Amino acid sequence: MIKPTTPYDDRAGDQSRDFAAAGKFSLYALERMLRDCSDQPQWRLRAKLCAAYYDGKQLTELQRWHIRQEELEERAINLIRPVINSVLGQEAKSRTDVKVESDDDSYADVAEVISAKLKEAERETRAHMAVSDAYASMVKTGIGWVHVSKNSDPLAYPYRVESVHRDEIWWDWMGQTGPTLLDGCRWLVRKRMVDLDEVEAAMPEHRDILRRSVNGWEQMLDYSGNMVGEPDETSLRQAFDNERRFNLTVSKRDWVDAARKMIKLYEVWYRVQAVVVMMHLSPVKKVEYDEKDPRHVEAVARGLVKLSKGITSQVRRALYAGPYRLLDEGTRKRNFPYIPFFAFRDDDDKSPYGLIDGMISPQDDFNERHHRIQWMLKARQIQMDGDALDPNYNTIADIADAVMRPDMVMITNAQRANKQNAAIKISNDLSMQPEQFKVQADSKQYINDTTGRYGSQLGSAQVQSGIANSMLIEQGEQSMGEMNDNYTYGRRAAFEELVCEISYDLRQEKLQMPIGTGRTRRVVILNTFDPQGMPVNQVKDADIRTALAETPNTPAFRQQAQQQLASIITALGNNPKATAILAPAYMESTSIPNRQQVADDLRKANGLPMPGDKTGQAQAEAMQQQAVAQEQEAAKLLQGATVAEKAANAERHKAAARASNASAALIEQRIAAGVAPAEVDKVLAETERLRNDAANEDTLIADSLAEAEQDQQFA
């Protein structure tokens, strides 16, 4: 529903090179936009040099010539590679999985379906490897690229995630406003050589023009290079003339390989201004108006919604084969499918650079010192008199050439004048060698200092204290903070582009998607409506509310989680309920092959729901609520029994007190009446018996209440 605006064309230009179908954008306006493609800074030479230093290609031709002149070994000690490998290994160690979460609970099922499909695409497309390759490129050269797209092969997996070499991508240098080129970048071009038969299979309608262009128009040229034959094919004649003019500025060898039968394709992604009509559902929510959707049309007809027109941008795609535009079409995308991974950006011209850029100077200095020390170890100083040698057998040049040989032969002059001293003195002056070693060691340390990597991170202990070692590691990770932050931003953008591709394929009405496995398996129906006609699980509306959340899934992370869970279980060892809940999570953090099955068996044995089993979770919540209600009811009964027992005890105590008072009064009356002492003792014994019976009854009541309380705790 997005309609591009008409571009400004001060002149139409020649359209004979345009073979795109209807709905194409202005060829002249597009090429005017791409005009500054060749005026960018020469940062690719610096990136190529950094990649060569990582590969060990660190000696120039001039250095090699000097080394050969001094008869030394062409050796370069690569100090850059282990430092860079430690950074790349940290990325592989801390790699995380991704999942989709929804900000709105009403779209939780949609997020769960997309998350399951994303997990599958992540595995099938090897997306982590593509992102890792882009990270390696950004660390070494300053920039890496990841391409996310639909797979054109119907027999392959529907999606494709691949890393792209930096020399294939060119982008709008004037519109760099963010680390992922999402906003201001107007265009992006990928250049690559493709076999002619592949292009013909994909676009057979352009077979004639492409074959003639690759073959050099040999079937249509005379000896003077003029076009002959087929006079009615005006388009071919115009194409030939345009190509001849194009080759005046761009060499044909740059875009055609006549021997291999290859042609260079230019895939152009660009943004143009467009008009869009929005439908306002609420003060904060609005969606794109679709005139083909009957619900939108009905809502507008009834006056239930408000429409507004605005200016946005449309992402378009064009395809060039040399000077010919073969395709130009609008897309549904909001961003380019090529995601950059920048390490650092030059403040002056915004050119990218990586870690190796600052390591080249100390590496060159180290190699130079290494060759200088080699030369000093082999160098010899020769001192002799003018008549020291016998000219019939050897000369000074012979001695200079053979001075380093252990089997050197020289014949001295027996008639020399200075016979009291040695004829020849050979020495090796190593007075400057310690200084050379010191400077070489400093250069090696500079390699680590420029990148912020310390010996503790490279496998060599610099300090003995564990606290100091941890602080060095923490400082090293902080020095990588800006670069890794850009990497995280690009990685998230790559997976969000993959989520967009997945979401677009899930917009079929009443689409049934099974999720989960085993007991947790259930079917979610997408893009449906409830009985009242309200939309339910609409992917089109939910995709803008989904976000990526990172989930660590590495052996190091599982080991750390296992240690933490073990400590918690040990601390809560006297609580069987807590242990039953934490035991499955502890088992999942281990590395045993069937850890998930064992964890599920533990949950089943303890009556806990399986992860993702919403039915089981609902049943568990209901049982928990029922148990809480039973506990509350038992507590009320126990409280009532306690109150009744206290009231009964009070009544018994009152009765005992009245009986005691009555007994005392009766005894006093009998003593006053002259009754015998034996009769009085009998009355006192009976009173004591009544008191003991009351005490025993109190004990029985207390025991019964205690048993009831124990039964309640057990329940």
XYZ file of C-alpha atoms in Angstrom, residues 181-675:
495
model
C 22.593 2.099 8.517
C 18.893 1.928 9.401
C 17.912 5.555 9.047
C 19.884 7.886 6.826
C 21.502 5.445 4.411
C 19.758 5.863 1.025
C 21.351 2.997 -0.914
C 23.477 -0.106 -0.641
C 25.084 -2.082 -3.492
C 26.483 -5.602 -3.607
C 28.808 -6.422 -6.486
C 29.754 -9.990 -7.382
C 30.674 -12.093 -10.383
C 28.085 -14.722 -11.362
C 28.202 -17.436 -14.014
C 26.160 -16.590 -17.067
C 24.099 -19.797 -16.948
C 22.904 -18.947 -13.419
C 21.655 -15.542 -14.540
C 19.982 -17.031 -17.606
C 18.191 -19.666 -15.513
C 16.838 -17.007 -13.155
C 15.973 -14.442 -15.854
C 15.543 -16.209 -19.204
C 13.876 -13.157 -20.783
C 17.291 -11.414 -20.871
C 19.246 -14.319 -22.361
C 19.961 -12.709 -25.742
C 21.350 -9.432 -24.493
C 23.468 -11.099 -21.793
C 24.983 -13.685 -24.123
C 25.925 -11.083 -26.716
C 27.418 -8.865 -24.045
C 29.574 -11.655 -22.563
C 30.643 -12.907 -26.005
C 31.732 -9.431 -27.046
C 29.037 -9.068 -29.724
C 31.285 -11.139 -31.966
C 28.397 -12.447 -34.056
C 27.167 -8.924 -34.852
C 30.407 -7.062 -35.592
C 32.386 -6.666 -38.802
C 36.154 -6.353 -39.058
C 36.044 -2.670 -38.237
C 34.006 -3.220 -35.044
C 30.723 -1.882 -36.391
C 27.451 -3.675 -35.782
C 25.952 -5.524 -38.736
C 23.052 -7.922 -39.291
C 19.634 -8.067 -37.732
C 18.794 -4.457 -38.592
C 15.281 -4.706 -37.191
C 16.385 -5.307 -33.623
C 16.616 -1.692 -32.598
C 16.913 -2.463 -28.885
C 20.015 -4.593 -29.467
C 21.629 -1.842 -31.537
C 20.932 0.688 -28.811
C 22.296 -1.690 -26.180
C 25.470 -2.178 -28.192
C 25.981 1.572 -28.556
C 25.327 2.178 -24.857
C 27.692 -0.581 -23.816
C 30.436 0.824 -26.021
C 30.008 4.205 -24.344
C 29.923 2.545 -20.906
C 33.236 0.801 -21.596
C 34.903 4.166 -22.139
C 34.617 4.864 -18.392
C 34.509 1.318 -16.968
C 36.783 -1.342 -18.369
C 34.860 -4.357 -19.616
C 37.311 -6.626 -17.809
C 35.887 -5.249 -14.556
C 32.408 -6.617 -15.220
C 32.817 -9.451 -17.755
C 34.943 -12.604 -17.661
C 34.833 -13.841 -21.254
C 36.912 -16.967 -20.539
C 34.797 -18.227 -17.624
C 31.596 -16.745 -19.106
C 30.802 -14.662 -16.034
C 29.170 -11.292 -15.627
C 29.145 -8.943 -12.667
C 25.761 -8.384 -11.039
C 25.010 -5.225 -9.082
C 22.274 -5.761 -6.482
C 21.036 -2.311 -5.502
C 18.865 -1.655 -2.455
C 17.674 1.909 -2.114
C 15.096 4.050 -0.344
C 12.704 6.467 -2.008
C 10.115 8.829 -0.607
C 6.632 7.310 -0.576
C 3.074 8.114 0.495
C 1.213 5.868 2.937
C -2.334 6.005 4.371
C -2.609 5.113 8.058
C -5.703 3.987 9.953
C -5.904 5.194 13.571
C -7.336 2.528 15.886
C -6.584 4.475 19.066
C -4.668 7.600 20.059
C -1.440 5.555 20.269
C -2.066 2.691 17.840
C -2.295 2.925 14.070
C -1.880 0.450 11.239
C -1.376 0.737 7.513
C -4.652 1.017 5.656
C -5.235 -1.829 3.219
C -7.902 -1.078 0.664
C -8.127 -4.802 -0.184
C -9.031 -5.748 3.376
C -12.848 -5.732 3.785
C -12.542 -5.073 7.514
C -10.597 -1.877 6.863
C -13.072 -0.769 4.211
C -16.039 -1.503 6.502
C -14.468 0.354 9.426
C -13.868 3.421 7.256
C -17.366 3.266 5.788
C -18.937 3.231 9.255
C -16.732 6.061 10.457
C -15.197 3.955 13.226
C -11.614 4.920 12.430
C -9.750 7.953 11.209
C -7.456 7.974 8.168
C -4.367 10.103 7.694
C -1.769 10.411 4.954
C 1.948 10.652 5.655
C 5.373 10.515 4.052
C 7.520 7.451 4.645
C 10.184 5.575 2.678
C 9.909 2.526 0.477
C 12.786 0.058 0.189
C 13.254 -0.953 -3.445
C 15.514 -3.471 -5.145
C 17.188 -3.153 -8.530
C 19.447 -5.594 -10.352
C 22.091 -4.581 -12.868
C 24.169 -6.787 -15.167
C 26.991 -4.491 -16.185
C 25.315 -1.356 -17.584
C 21.890 -3.013 -18.038
C 19.116 -2.716 -15.460
C 17.273 -6.037 -15.483
C 14.959 -5.595 -12.498
C 13.477 -2.824 -10.375
C 10.702 -3.441 -7.875
C 9.302 -2.232 -4.590
C 9.569 -4.496 -1.538
C 7.734 -4.926 1.748
C 10.951 -4.490 3.760
C 11.590 -1.651 6.143
C 15.372 -2.134 6.274
C 18.090 -3.403 3.978
C 18.715 -7.155 4.244
C 22.480 -6.527 4.585
C 23.443 -5.802 8.189
C 26.855 -4.231 8.930
C 29.012 -5.025 11.952
C 31.215 -2.007 12.683
C 34.115 -2.185 15.145
C 35.270 1.446 15.231
C 34.669 4.468 12.990
C 37.154 7.139 12.015
C 36.008 10.525 13.287
C 37.089 12.330 10.126
C 35.636 10.298 7.270
C 33.617 7.601 9.132
C 35.732 4.822 7.619
C 35.771 1.583 9.643
C 38.837 0.070 11.278
C 39.452 -2.792 13.680
C 41.889 -3.918 16.333
C 44.710 -4.837 13.960
C 44.967 -1.254 12.705
C 46.761 -0.219 15.896
C 48.905 -3.362 16.043
C 50.685 -2.934 12.714
C 53.348 -0.480 13.924
C 54.567 -2.556 16.912
C 54.441 -5.684 14.746
C 56.648 -4.042 12.104
C 59.038 -2.846 14.787
C 59.216 -6.341 16.278
C 59.964 -7.920 12.903
C 62.602 -5.313 12.151
C 64.341 -5.921 15.481
C 64.140 -9.649 14.930
C 65.927 -9.419 11.589
C 68.432 -6.944 13.018
C 69.342 -9.371 15.796
C 69.639 -12.169 13.247
C 71.998 -10.029 11.221
C 74.095 -9.108 14.292
C 74.426 -12.777 15.257
C 75.749 -13.619 11.807
C 77.820 -10.486 11.185
C 81.624 -10.733 11.528
C 84.320 -8.047 11.566
C 87.570 -8.930 9.736
C 90.854 -7.131 10.470
C 94.042 -7.898 8.469
C 97.162 -6.332 7.064
C 97.447 -5.491 3.427
C 99.871 -8.366 2.817
C 98.184 -10.898 5.110
C 96.808 -13.111 2.333
C 98.577 -15.103 -0.314
C 97.217 -13.641 -3.569
C 97.873 -16.902 -5.414
C 95.160 -18.722 -3.417
C 92.635 -16.257 -1.965
C 91.623 -12.642 -1.852
C 89.839 -10.364 0.604
C 86.556 -10.965 -1.252
C 86.996 -14.737 -0.782
C 87.504 -14.300 2.952
C 84.472 -11.959 3.253
C 82.249 -14.495 1.476
C 83.446 -17.490 3.497
C 83.875 -15.876 6.914
C 80.558 -17.387 8.178
C 81.398 -20.903 6.992
C 82.627 -23.362 9.629
C 84.889 -24.973 6.966
C 86.446 -21.716 5.800
C 89.915 -22.113 4.217
C 92.400 -19.222 3.938
C 96.077 -19.194 3.097
C 98.163 -16.410 4.591
C 101.230 -14.800 3.084
C 104.372 -16.351 4.511
C 106.380 -13.312 3.483
C 104.162 -10.752 5.238
C 105.910 -7.985 7.175
C 103.970 -8.181 10.480
C 104.682 -11.764 11.450
C 104.639 -11.174 15.212
C 100.808 -10.641 15.137
C 98.026 -12.794 13.757
C 97.505 -12.460 10.053
C 93.712 -12.141 10.320
C 91.455 -11.202 13.275
C 87.746 -12.191 13.077
C 85.412 -10.778 15.767
C 81.669 -10.344 16.459
C 80.623 -7.084 18.102
C 77.385 -7.726 20.055
C 77.566 -4.621 22.209
C 74.110 -3.392 21.092
C 72.328 -6.743 21.235
C 70.798 -6.320 24.778
C 69.268 -3.015 23.729
C 67.788 -4.687 20.659
C 66.221 -7.387 22.847
C 64.740 -4.758 25.157
C 63.180 -2.789 22.306
C 61.848 -6.030 20.840
C 60.227 -6.952 24.169
C 58.657 -3.483 24.347
C 57.180 -3.941 20.866
C 55.679 -7.256 21.927
C 54.084 -5.603 24.957
C 52.715 -2.799 22.792
C 50.771 -5.410 20.816
C 48.783 -6.267 23.954
C 48.532 -2.693 25.224
C 47.020 -1.297 22.022
C 44.209 -3.878 22.114
C 43.672 -3.998 25.883
C 44.385 -7.731 26.124
C 46.517 -8.845 29.067
C 48.588 -11.933 29.722
C 45.878 -13.474 31.890
C 43.553 -13.459 28.885
C 46.220 -14.896 26.588
C 47.180 -17.839 28.771
C 50.278 -16.384 30.470
C 50.126 -15.399 34.144
C 51.475 -11.926 34.848
C 50.392 -11.755 38.488
C 50.072 -14.365 41.219
C 47.202 -12.819 43.139
C 43.791 -14.133 42.201
C 42.141 -10.762 42.870
C 44.668 -8.905 40.721
C 44.255 -11.488 37.976
C 40.467 -11.033 38.031
C 40.873 -7.257 37.866
C 43.113 -7.533 34.789
C 40.596 -9.782 33.064
C 37.794 -7.363 33.923
C 39.786 -4.417 32.546
C 40.463 -6.348 29.350
C 36.755 -7.016 28.874
C 35.957 -3.363 29.523
C 38.393 -2.309 26.804
C 36.351 -4.431 24.369
C 33.092 -2.815 25.533
C 32.476 -0.389 22.667
C 33.311 -2.903 19.956
C 31.246 -5.674 21.542
C 28.367 -3.250 22.027
C 28.353 -2.564 18.277
C 28.509 -6.307 17.669
C 25.482 -6.905 19.905
C 23.578 -4.170 18.064
C 24.341 -5.691 14.668
C 23.600 -9.227 15.863
C 20.214 -8.178 17.155
C 19.443 -6.424 13.866
C 20.350 -9.584 11.917
C 18.020 -11.799 13.940
C 15.259 -9.198 13.850
C 15.486 -9.278 10.051
C 15.154 -13.067 10.211
C 12.100 -12.639 12.473
C 10.549 -10.317 9.875
C 11.018 -12.944 7.160
C 9.441 -15.627 9.368
C 6.546 -13.388 10.401
C 5.665 -12.573 6.806
C 5.311 -16.289 6.011
C 2.946 -16.804 8.976
C 0.181 -14.439 7.826
C -2.079 -17.074 6.302
C -5.567 -17.063 7.807
C -6.396 -19.757 10.364
C -2.886 -21.150 10.181
C -2.399 -24.078 12.568
C 1.096 -24.214 14.070
C 2.089 -27.040 16.461
C 4.573 -26.054 19.160
C 6.263 -27.966 21.934
C 7.138 -31.652 22.190
C 5.762 -34.610 24.103
C 3.214 -33.734 26.736
C 3.714 -30.018 26.124
C 2.808 -30.238 22.438
C -0.186 -28.136 21.445
C -1.601 -26.408 18.382
C -1.876 -22.629 18.090
C -4.211 -21.134 15.485
C -2.889 -17.892 14.013
C -4.760 -15.086 12.244
C -8.233 -16.075 13.416
C -11.241 -14.358 15.046
C -13.264 -14.989 18.165
C -17.081 -15.483 18.077
C -17.568 -11.735 18.488
C -15.476 -11.089 15.381
C -12.453 -9.685 17.216
C -9.009 -10.617 15.827
C -7.033 -13.267 17.705
C -3.307 -14.063 17.283
C -2.910 -11.726 14.324
C 0.745 -11.978 13.252
C 0.496 -8.791 11.207
C -0.279 -6.803 14.336
C 1.983 -8.752 16.692
C 5.244 -8.603 14.801
C 5.819 -4.974 15.751
C 5.510 -5.904 19.418
C 8.049 -8.683 19.476
C 11.608 -8.263 20.618
C 14.657 -10.440 20.999
C 15.863 -11.596 24.403
C 19.240 -13.282 24.715
C 19.548 -16.644 26.477
C 23.089 -17.829 27.287
C 23.640 -21.429 26.205
C 27.325 -22.290 26.525
C 29.165 -24.934 28.623
C 30.691 -22.195 30.773
C 27.277 -20.685 31.490
C 25.766 -24.085 32.332
C 28.655 -24.835 34.696
C 28.194 -21.525 36.480
C 24.435 -22.098 36.777
C 25.072 -25.620 38.070
C 27.363 -24.331 40.818
C 24.841 -21.694 41.877
C 21.969 -24.206 41.970
C 24.097 -26.666 43.959
C 24.807 -23.980 46.561
C 21.115 -23.083 46.809
C 20.054 -26.747 47.150
C 22.660 -27.274 49.882
C 21.405 -24.223 51.774
C 17.779 -25.436 51.462
C 18.527 -29.085 52.213
C 15.950 -29.267 55.037
C 13.151 -28.059 52.752
C 11.942 -30.972 50.577
C 9.606 -28.793 48.501
C 12.391 -26.407 47.488
C 14.690 -29.313 46.669
C 12.020 -30.910 44.469
C 11.643 -27.662 42.512
C 15.371 -26.976 42.090
C 16.504 -30.534 41.315
C 15.207 -30.555 37.674
C 16.858 -27.187 36.962
C 20.122 -28.528 38.399
C 19.902 -31.589 36.167
C 19.308 -29.402 33.083
C 22.486 -27.436 33.831
C 24.636 -30.572 33.667
C 26.277 -32.010 30.542
C 24.896 -35.551 30.595
C 23.365 -36.647 27.253
C 19.800 -37.283 28.531
C 19.655 -34.462 31.034
C 16.322 -33.117 29.726
C 14.607 -36.504 30.049
C 15.932 -36.978 33.573
C 14.754 -33.485 34.539
C 11.281 -34.201 33.131
C 11.156 -37.489 35.059
C 12.015 -35.630 38.269
C 9.220 -33.145 37.641
C 6.793 -35.960 36.923
C 7.780 -37.796 40.124
C 7.229 -34.667 42.211
C 3.997 -33.693 40.472
C 5.467 -30.559 38.877
C 4.356 -29.309 35.423
C 6.637 -29.598 32.410
C 8.142 -26.388 30.954
C 5.811 -25.011 28.312
C 2.884 -27.231 29.383
C 0.244 -24.589 29.984
C -2.400 -27.190 30.856
C -0.138 -28.774 33.439
C 0.792 -25.378 34.819
C -2.882 -24.467 35.163
C -3.581 -27.768 36.951
C -0.605 -27.223 39.258
C -1.789 -23.710 40.072
C -5.295 -25.050 40.802
C -3.895 -27.778 43.072
C -1.733 -25.221 44.830
C -4.700 -22.946 45.402
C -6.716 -25.918 46.707
C -3.895 -26.860 49.084
C -3.711 -23.287 50.357
C -7.483 -23.271 50.926
C -7.267 -26.577 52.834
C -4.471 -25.214 54.986
C -6.509 -22.109 55.758
C -9.576 -24.219 56.634
C -7.513 -26.513 58.875
C -5.966 -23.479 60.552
C -9.441 -22.111 61.264
C -10.571 -25.468 62.734
C -7.423 -25.698 64.821
C -7.919 -22.166 66.062
C -11.548 -22.923 66.995
C -10.535 -26.102 68.812
C -7.906 -24.207 70.741
C -10.406 -21.572 71.794
C -12.899 -24.266 72.889
C -10.204 -26.116 74.816
C -9.199 -22.944 76.634
C -12.840 -22.236 77.535
C -13.289 -25.821 78.836
C -10.132 -25.541 80.905
C -11.357 -22.301 82.365
C -14.696 -23.902 83.320
C -12.919 -26.874 84.872
C -10.630 -24.632 86.850
C -13.615 -22.671 88.086
C -15.402 -25.885 89.044
C -12.296 -27.181 90.802
C -11.966 -23.903 92.668
C -15.622 -24.072 93.766
C -15.172 -27.706 94.791
C -12.036 -26.820 96.719
C -13.795 -23.991 98.489
C -16.750 -26.228 99.276
C -14.452 -28.937 100.634
C -12.631 -26.444 102.803
C -15.920 -25.111 104.182
C -17.169 -28.682 104.838
C -13.950 -29.583 106.653
C -14.229 -26.499 108.835
C -17.845 -27.363 109.666
C -16.975 -30.965 110.560
C -13.986 -29.946 112.673
C -16.220 -27.429 114.480
C -18.833 -30.168 114.971
C -16.251 -32.476 116.531
C -15.882 -35.011 113.605
